[in-house]
Short mmCIF file of C-alpha atoms and ligand atoms in Angstrom, two decimals:
data_model
loop_
_atom_site.label_atom_id
_atom_site.label_comp_id
_atom_site.label_asym_id
_atom_site.label_seq_id
_atom_site.Cartn_x
_atom_site.Cartn_y
_atom_site.Cartn_z
CA MET U 928 135.83 204.65 100.84
CA SER U 929 138.39 203.41 97.94
CA VAL U 930 141.78 202.00 98.82
CA LYS U 931 144.85 200.00 97.29
CA ALA U 932 145.35 196.70 97.65
CA TYR U 933 146.75 193.51 95.12
CA GLY U 934 145.17 190.79 93.17
CA ALA U 935 144.38 189.38 90.48
CA ARG U 936 141.93 189.79 87.61
CA GLU U 937 141.83 186.19 86.64
CA GLY U 938 143.23 182.72 88.13
CA THR U 939 146.45 182.94 85.02
CA ARG U 940 147.17 186.08 85.52
CA PRO U 941 149.82 187.78 88.49
CA LEU U 942 148.94 189.52 91.04
CA GLU U 943 148.85 193.19 90.33
CA PRO U 944 147.93 196.85 92.04
CA MET U 945 144.76 197.42 92.08
CA THR U 946 141.84 200.51 93.69
CA ILE U 947 139.18 198.14 95.85
CA PHE U 948 135.82 200.08 97.84
CA ARG U 949 135.31 199.07 101.90
CA ARG U 950 132.06 199.86 103.29
CA GLN U 951 131.32 202.73 105.74
CA PRO U 952 131.36 201.31 109.32
CA GLY U 953 128.20 200.50 110.20
CA CYS U 954 126.97 200.19 114.05
CA ASP U 955 128.59 197.27 114.27
CA ASP U 956 131.72 197.44 112.41
CA VAL U 957 135.12 197.78 113.82
CA GLN U 958 137.78 199.64 110.36
CA ILE U 959 140.98 198.66 110.13
CA GLN U 960 143.91 200.11 109.53
CA ILE U 961 145.93 196.78 107.79
CA ALA U 962 149.68 197.41 109.00
CA PHE U 963 150.69 192.91 108.10
CA CYS U 964 149.23 190.94 106.25
CA GLY U 965 150.39 186.60 105.68
CA ILE U 966 150.26 184.76 102.62
CA CYS U 967 148.41 181.43 103.50
CA HIS U 968 149.19 178.45 100.93
CA SER U 969 145.84 179.03 100.82
CA ASP U 970 145.24 182.09 99.26
CA ILE U 971 148.10 180.27 96.30
CA HIS U 972 145.16 177.74 95.69
CA GLN U 973 142.79 180.13 96.05
CA VAL U 974 143.40 182.54 93.54
CA ARG U 975 144.18 180.50 90.67
CA SER U 976 140.86 178.97 91.47
CA GLU U 977 142.95 174.92 92.69
CA TRP U 978 139.68 174.82 94.39
CA ALA U 979 136.91 175.98 92.07
CA GLY U 980 134.72 178.57 92.45
CA THR U 981 136.48 182.06 92.70
CA LEU U 982 135.28 185.09 92.03
CA TYR U 983 137.01 187.83 90.22
CA PRO U 984 139.45 190.57 90.91
CA CYS U 985 140.20 188.14 94.06
CA VAL U 986 142.44 189.89 96.90
CA PRO U 987 143.42 187.24 98.87
CA GLY U 988 145.13 187.53 102.72
CA HIS U 989 143.27 186.32 105.97
CA GLU U 990 145.85 186.46 108.17
CA ILE U 991 145.46 190.53 109.22
CA VAL U 992 146.12 192.64 111.61
CA GLY U 993 146.27 196.35 112.52
CA ARG U 994 145.02 198.85 114.47
CA VAL U 995 141.22 200.19 114.71
CA ILE U 996 140.44 203.56 112.79
CA ALA U 997 137.01 204.07 113.56
CA VAL U 998 133.90 201.33 115.53
CA GLY U 999 130.44 201.52 115.39
CA SER U 1000 128.04 202.82 117.87
CA HIS U 1001 127.08 199.54 119.01
CA VAL U 1002 130.63 198.12 119.32
CA PRO U 1003 131.38 198.45 123.59
CA HIS U 1004 135.62 196.61 122.91
CA PHE U 1005 136.73 198.10 120.74
CA ARG U 1006 138.45 201.53 120.15
CA PRO U 1007 140.74 203.75 117.56
CA GLY U 1008 144.11 202.87 118.73
CA ASP U 1009 143.70 198.88 119.47
CA LEU U 1010 145.52 196.01 118.00
CA VAL U 1011 143.68 193.69 116.45
CA GLY U 1012 143.49 191.21 113.92
CA VAL U 1013 140.89 189.65 111.42
CA GLY U 1014 141.25 185.76 110.18
CA CYS U 1015 139.74 183.31 107.79
CA ILE U 1016 135.92 184.87 108.76
CA VAL U 1017 134.26 187.56 108.92
CA ASP U 1018 130.26 186.53 109.01
CA SER U 1019 128.42 183.18 110.21
CA CYS U 1020 125.00 183.08 110.59
CA ARG U 1021 124.95 183.39 114.60
CA HIS U 1022 122.60 181.48 115.53
CA CYS U 1023 122.37 178.01 114.26
CA GLN U 1024 124.40 175.14 116.55
CA ASP U 1025 127.63 175.62 115.30
CA CYS U 1026 127.52 179.64 116.07
CA ALA U 1027 126.09 178.88 118.83
CA GLU U 1028 128.96 176.38 120.99
CA GLY U 1029 131.62 178.92 118.85
CA LEU U 1030 132.98 177.72 116.09
CA GLU U 1031 131.29 179.94 113.62
CA ASN U 1032 134.21 177.63 111.84
CA TYR U 1033 131.58 175.05 111.43
CA CYS U 1034 128.66 177.48 110.29
CA ASP U 1035 126.78 176.79 106.86
CA GLN U 1036 126.88 180.36 106.11
CA LEU U 1037 130.27 181.23 106.70
CA THR U 1038 131.61 183.82 105.13
CA MET U 1039 135.04 183.96 104.78
CA THR U 1040 137.59 187.32 104.86
CA TYR U 1041 137.76 186.83 100.84
CA ASN U 1042 135.42 184.62 98.36
CA GLY U 1043 132.91 184.83 100.49
CA PRO U 1044 129.13 185.97 99.21
CA SER U 1045 129.36 190.18 100.25
CA ALA U 1046 126.08 192.90 99.98
CA ASP U 1047 129.67 195.12 99.02
CA ALA U 1048 130.85 195.77 95.91
CA PRO U 1049 131.75 193.52 93.32
CA GLY U 1050 129.28 191.65 95.28
CA HIS U 1051 131.62 188.91 97.02
CA THR U 1052 134.62 189.74 100.12
CA LEU U 1053 138.00 191.28 99.25
CA GLY U 1054 141.06 190.11 101.79
CA GLY U 1055 144.04 191.39 103.40
CA TYR U 1056 146.27 192.43 100.93
CA SER U 1057 144.39 195.70 101.18
CA GLN U 1058 145.54 199.36 103.74
CA GLN U 1059 142.26 198.75 105.57
CA ILE U 1060 139.00 196.30 106.12
CA VAL U 1061 135.73 197.27 107.79
CA VAL U 1062 134.47 194.00 109.68
CA HIS U 1063 131.73 192.89 111.96
CA GLN U 1064 132.79 192.73 116.04
CA ARG U 1065 131.83 189.82 116.38
CA TYR U 1066 134.78 188.36 114.31
CA VAL U 1067 137.62 190.37 115.74
CA LEU U 1068 140.16 189.21 118.18
CA ARG U 1069 142.60 191.34 120.08
CA ILE U 1070 146.21 190.65 120.00
CA ARG U 1071 148.02 191.60 123.28
CA HIS U 1072 151.51 190.16 121.58
CA PRO U 1073 153.92 193.68 121.84
CA GLU U 1074 153.54 195.74 119.26
CA ARG U 1075 157.05 195.42 118.19
CA GLN U 1076 155.94 192.01 116.97
CA LEU U 1077 153.55 192.49 115.32
CA ALA U 1078 154.28 191.68 112.21
CA ALA U 1079 155.01 187.62 113.09
CA VAL U 1080 151.60 187.83 115.07
CA ALA U 1081 149.81 187.95 111.69
CA PRO U 1082 150.26 184.42 110.85
CA LEU U 1083 148.73 183.83 113.67
CA LEU U 1084 145.25 184.39 112.68
CA CYS U 1085 145.01 181.55 110.10
CA ALA U 1086 148.37 178.87 110.21
CA GLY U 1087 148.36 179.65 114.28
CA ILE U 1088 144.78 178.58 114.93
CA THR U 1089 144.46 176.08 111.97
CA THR U 1090 147.43 173.92 114.21
CA TYR U 1091 146.46 174.68 117.97
CA SER U 1092 142.63 173.43 116.91
CA PRO U 1093 143.34 170.13 115.92
CA LEU U 1094 146.38 170.26 119.23
CA ARG U 1095 143.83 170.87 120.97
CA HIS U 1096 140.74 168.73 119.87
CA TRP U 1097 143.21 165.67 119.97
CA GLN U 1098 144.69 166.70 123.09
CA THR U 1099 148.04 166.47 122.80
CA GLY U 1100 150.22 167.49 125.81
CA PRO U 1101 152.69 166.17 128.15
CA GLY U 1102 153.64 162.48 127.38
CA LYS U 1103 152.16 162.34 123.96
CA LYS U 1104 154.01 161.86 120.49
CA VAL U 1105 153.24 163.78 118.02
CA GLY U 1106 154.51 164.58 114.14
CA VAL U 1107 153.91 167.41 112.12
CA VAL U 1108 154.11 167.13 108.43
CA GLY U 1109 155.28 169.83 106.20
CA ILE U 1110 157.55 172.95 108.17
CA GLY U 1111 155.87 174.94 105.68
CA GLY U 1112 153.54 177.77 107.32
CA LEU U 1113 151.66 176.67 109.31
CA GLY U 1114 153.72 173.20 110.03
CA HIS U 1115 156.49 175.62 111.82
CA LEU U 1116 153.95 177.23 114.23
CA GLY U 1117 152.62 173.43 114.17
CA ILE U 1118 155.78 171.93 115.97
CA LYS U 1119 155.93 175.49 118.66
CA LEU U 1120 152.78 174.72 119.77
CA ALA U 1121 153.05 171.73 120.42
CA HIS U 1122 156.07 171.68 122.28
CA ALA U 1123 154.66 174.63 124.35
CA MET U 1124 151.70 172.33 125.31
CA GLY U 1125 153.95 169.74 126.26
CA ALA U 1126 153.74 167.27 123.57
CA HIS U 1127 157.18 165.36 121.89
CA VAL U 1128 157.36 166.64 118.57
CA VAL U 1129 158.39 165.25 116.16
CA ALA U 1130 158.74 166.90 112.34
CA PHE U 1131 158.62 165.42 109.24
CA THR U 1132 159.58 167.24 105.77
CA THR U 1133 161.56 166.37 102.66
CA SER U 1134 164.03 169.12 102.57
CA ASP U 1135 167.00 168.03 104.30
CA ALA U 1136 168.12 171.63 104.65
CA LYS U 1137 165.34 172.67 107.32
CA ARG U 1138 166.63 169.75 109.82
CA ASP U 1139 168.35 171.79 111.81
CA ALA U 1140 165.95 174.50 111.58
CA ALA U 1141 163.04 172.07 112.86
CA LYS U 1142 165.04 171.97 115.99
CA ALA U 1143 165.03 175.38 116.77
CA LEU U 1144 161.83 175.56 116.50
CA GLY U 1145 160.44 173.21 118.80
CA ALA U 1146 160.92 169.28 117.91
CA ASP U 1147 162.83 167.00 119.55
CA GLU U 1148 163.38 164.29 116.26
CA VAL U 1149 163.28 165.84 112.66
CA VAL U 1150 162.68 163.18 109.95
CA LEU U 1151 162.84 163.11 106.55
CA SER U 1152 159.80 161.66 105.14
CA HIS U 1153 160.91 159.77 101.52
CA HIS U 1154 163.74 158.36 104.05
CA ALA U 1155 162.45 154.49 104.26
CA ALA U 1156 165.12 153.98 106.96
CA GLU U 1157 164.03 156.73 108.96
CA MET U 1158 160.27 156.19 108.99
CA GLU U 1159 160.46 152.91 110.02
CA GLU U 1160 162.47 153.41 113.30
CA HIS U 1161 159.06 155.50 114.52
CA ALA U 1162 156.14 152.25 113.05
CA ARG U 1163 153.86 152.75 115.02
CA SER U 1164 154.81 155.30 117.44
CA PHE U 1165 152.64 158.38 117.72
CA ASP U 1166 149.64 159.06 119.61
CA PHE U 1167 148.33 162.19 116.96
CA ILE U 1168 150.28 163.28 113.75
CA LEU U 1169 149.09 166.63 111.82
CA ASN U 1170 149.55 166.84 108.48
CA THR U 1171 150.05 170.28 106.75
CA VAL U 1172 151.31 168.62 103.28
CA ALA U 1173 150.18 171.53 100.21
CA VAL U 1174 150.14 168.62 98.08
CA ALA U 1175 148.45 165.14 97.05
CA HIS U 1176 150.71 162.76 98.86
CA SER U 1177 150.23 158.76 99.74
CA LEU U 1178 149.38 159.56 103.80
CA GLU U 1179 150.43 155.24 103.78
CA PRO U 1180 153.54 156.07 105.44
CA PHE U 1181 152.12 158.25 107.73
CA ILE U 1182 149.37 155.72 108.73
CA ALA U 1183 151.72 153.17 109.67
CA LEU U 1184 154.02 155.10 112.23
CA LEU U 1185 150.60 155.80 114.21
CA LYS U 1186 150.16 153.59 116.83
CA ARG U 1187 146.87 151.33 118.26
CA ASP U 1188 144.23 154.32 118.07
CA GLY U 1189 146.28 157.31 117.35
CA THR U 1190 145.08 159.79 114.58
CA MET U 1191 146.41 161.25 111.87
CA THR U 1192 144.30 164.93 110.94
CA LEU U 1193 144.80 166.48 107.74
CA VAL U 1194 144.52 170.43 107.27
CA GLY U 1195 145.92 170.49 104.61
CA ALA U 1196 143.80 171.29 101.25
CA PRO U 1197 146.15 170.58 97.70
CA ALA U 1198 144.40 171.31 94.95
CA THR U 1199 143.93 167.74 94.17
CA PRO U 1200 142.95 164.81 96.63
CA HIS U 1201 145.38 162.48 98.00
CA PRO U 1202 145.26 158.21 97.07
CA SER U 1203 143.61 157.05 99.02
CA PRO U 1204 145.09 154.36 102.14
CA GLU U 1205 144.64 151.23 102.26
CA ILE U 1206 141.31 150.47 104.30
CA PHE U 1207 144.02 147.28 106.53
CA SER U 1208 145.88 149.87 107.90
CA LEU U 1209 143.45 152.18 109.20
CA ILE U 1210 141.15 149.19 110.42
CA ALA U 1211 143.50 146.91 111.89
CA LYS U 1212 144.53 149.38 114.61
CA ARG U 1213 141.52 150.75 115.01
CA ARG U 1214 143.58 154.96 113.68
CA THR U 1215 141.78 157.40 112.95
CA LEU U 1216 142.03 159.73 110.14
CA ALA U 1217 140.58 163.49 110.19
CA GLY U 1218 140.26 166.92 109.40
CA SER U 1219 139.80 170.33 111.20
CA MET U 1220 139.34 173.42 109.81
CA ILE U 1221 140.85 176.90 111.06
CA GLY U 1222 139.24 177.06 114.14
CA GLY U 1223 136.12 178.85 116.15
CA LEU U 1224 136.34 182.93 117.15
CA PRO U 1225 136.70 182.01 120.78
CA GLU U 1226 139.21 179.85 120.23
CA THR U 1227 141.06 181.45 118.57
CA GLN U 1228 141.44 184.84 121.04
CA GLU U 1229 142.33 181.60 123.11
CA MET U 1230 145.18 181.05 120.78
CA LEU U 1231 146.35 184.41 120.24
CA ASP U 1232 146.57 185.08 123.94
CA PHE U 1233 148.35 181.55 124.25
CA CYS U 1234 151.49 182.81 122.35
CA ALA U 1235 150.99 186.19 123.81
CA GLU U 1236 151.66 184.21 127.62
CA LYS U 1237 154.18 182.33 125.73
CA GLY U 1238 155.79 184.35 123.38
CA ILE U 1239 155.22 182.41 120.65
CA VAL U 1240 155.57 184.26 116.91
CA ALA U 1241 155.65 183.86 113.37
CA ASP U 1242 159.09 183.23 111.85
CA ILE U 1243 158.53 185.47 108.36
CA GLU U 1244 160.10 187.14 105.85
CA LEU U 1245 158.26 190.73 105.87
CA ILE U 1246 158.13 191.49 102.61
CA HIS U 1247 157.13 194.85 99.84
CA ALA U 1248 153.51 194.45 98.38
CA SER U 1249 155.02 194.44 94.58
CA GLN U 1250 156.67 191.61 96.07
CA ILE U 1251 154.62 189.06 96.67
CA ASN U 1252 153.71 187.14 92.77
CA ASP U 1253 157.72 185.87 93.84
CA ALA U 1254 156.60 184.77 97.62
CA TYR U 1255 154.60 182.61 95.21
CA GLU U 1256 156.84 181.04 93.66
CA ARG U 1257 158.95 180.95 96.38
CA MET U 1258 156.32 178.88 99.26
CA LEU U 1259 155.88 176.48 95.98
CA LYS U 1260 159.15 175.41 95.80
CA GLY U 1261 158.70 175.20 100.53
CA ASP U 1262 161.10 177.93 100.30
CA VAL U 1263 160.58 180.07 102.53
CA HIS U 1264 161.27 180.71 106.81
CA TYR U 1265 158.32 180.21 107.58
CA ARG U 1266 155.77 182.68 106.05
CA PHE U 1267 155.96 185.64 103.81
CA VAL U 1268 154.47 188.97 105.48
CA MET U 1269 153.30 191.70 103.40
CA ASP U 1270 153.96 195.42 104.73
CA ASN U 1271 150.70 196.81 103.81
CA ALA U 1272 152.27 200.35 103.79
CA THR U 1273 153.94 199.65 100.83
CA LEU U 1274 149.95 199.42 99.16
CA GLU U 1275 150.61 203.08 99.17
CA PRO U 1276 150.67 204.61 95.89
P1 NAP O 1235 153.26 176.46 103.41
O1 NAP O 1235 153.49 177.61 103.83
O2 NAP O 1235 153.80 175.67 101.72
O3 NAP O 1235 154.01 174.47 103.61
C1 NAP O 1235 153.31 173.32 102.97
C2 NAP O 1235 154.93 172.11 103.25
O4 NAP O 1235 154.20 171.39 102.72
C3 NAP O 1235 155.96 173.21 102.70
O5 NAP O 1235 157.00 173.63 103.67
C4 NAP O 1235 156.77 171.36 102.50
O6 NAP O 1235 157.50 171.39 103.62
C5 NAP O 1235 155.74 170.69 102.52
N1 NAP O 1235 156.10 170.36 101.25
C6 NAP O 1235 155.25 171.46 99.76
N2 NAP O 1235 155.92 169.69 98.77
C7 NAP O 1235 155.88 168.92 99.07
C8 NAP O 1235 155.73 167.37 98.57
N3 NAP O 1235 155.77 168.05 97.20
N4 NAP O 1235 155.51 166.25 99.78
C9 NAP O 1235 155.71 166.92 100.47
N5 NAP O 1235 155.57 167.85 101.35
C10 NAP O 1235 155.90 168.69 100.81
O7 NAP O 1235 151.76 176.01 103.17
P2 NAP O 1235 151.06 176.43 104.58
O8 NAP O 1235 150.81 177.49 103.95
O9 NAP O 1235 151.30 175.63 105.83
O10 NAP O 1235 149.21 175.63 103.79
C11 NAP O 1235 149.55 174.43 104.07
C12 NAP O 1235 148.39 173.66 103.37
O11 NAP O 1235 147.55 173.92 104.98
C13 NAP O 1235 147.73 174.13 101.98
O12 NAP O 1235 147.44 173.42 101.55
C14 NAP O 1235 146.89 174.94 102.38
O13 NAP O 1235 145.81 175.59 101.29
C15 NAP O 1235 145.90 174.63 103.84
N6 NAP O 1235 145.12 175.11 105.11
C16 NAP O 1235 144.34 174.52 105.60
C17 NAP O 1235 143.71 175.27 106.74
C18 NAP O 1235 142.28 174.73 107.10
O14 NAP O 1235 141.81 174.98 107.55
N7 NAP O 1235 142.26 173.27 107.22
C19 NAP O 1235 143.72 176.78 106.66
C20 NAP O 1235 145.03 176.72 106.16
C21 NAP O 1235 145.87 176.70 105.26
P3 NAP O 1235 158.91 170.88 103.83
O15 NAP O 1235 159.73 171.39 103.01
O16 NAP O 1235 159.42 170.80 105.16
O17 NAP O 1235 158.46 169.29 103.20
ZN1 ZN O 1236 144.39 180.92 105.56
ZN1 ZN O 1237 126.45 179.39 112.05
#
């Protein structure tokens, strides 16, 4: 079937309206009418081929929420009308060690929601800036938030799980001092989640204007990261720092804030590498520099349920599909409070 979408035909061209193909649901598939889709900075990296290897046409979008329209004959747990979500993953091998442990995000044969291999035309997956999507049931999440919050739930499907998973893995919680670097889509949810887990949360920003807002999000303290004296006050004091910044920058000033055995985990995925840090800044205090990629399906459901229970959603700016190119430009300036979400009903001709 044909559905309306927004995407790019080349990395140097703006996104434009297009018509794409979706398969009829197979016996294990869930067909979803997309209500809203969050706009992740990864969408910009990918659609502009900043990570190389982008296939065109490229329809981004992996923070998908909507309602089930139809299900295949072997789908016991979803029914038409259910509120559901789809994140960054639409398939994986389903039998490797990672898949067996529910860590599909680390499967070598992971299929991403867009720009992944696909048997459907045009031969690669197309994402959530579209009216509908058809996904194997294993990769569909249940949404338990009230429907009125649906647009603000969308960013949880990538930004939420990408921050929740490392915060859990590195056991942040009461008694832990946690830094979140960059108050954008990921960072603002990282602040909310770390606060809800009971940690003492310090937000690091380059934007003076976000200082008060960061406190409202749940930060106990806010530090301007280019202000050396403010940074020095926190030297050697952090258990864990989550770095969400989307551009290459010096990691050194943040490593210096870790206490002995502290960890900084990078989730930001800039187009060019960060300068390599001084090895002795790691050696001297047995510090760890780590990475983390989204999260597996069971943990994504756990995160959605945790957020529903705690009343956590993203702070969003809802946009018409035709505003997508302007939204990208504002994101590149760090000017979004704190996640753009597309109203997919505006994709109607
Ligand atoms: P975003 O909304 O654009 O937020 C990034 C934030 O980084 C900005 O709001 C800004 O915060 C800060 N920043 C921007 N330019 C900066 C600069 N020159 N120096 C220092 N800080 C700067 O992006 P996002 O959607 O949260 O995504 C962040 C990154 O994570 C992207 O690279 C994305 O591709 C990546 N990502 C990774 C995963 C994963 O699985 N690992 C998943 C999703 C996204 P302040 O204004 O507060 O400084
Ligand atoms: Zn994302
Ligand atoms: Zn696998």
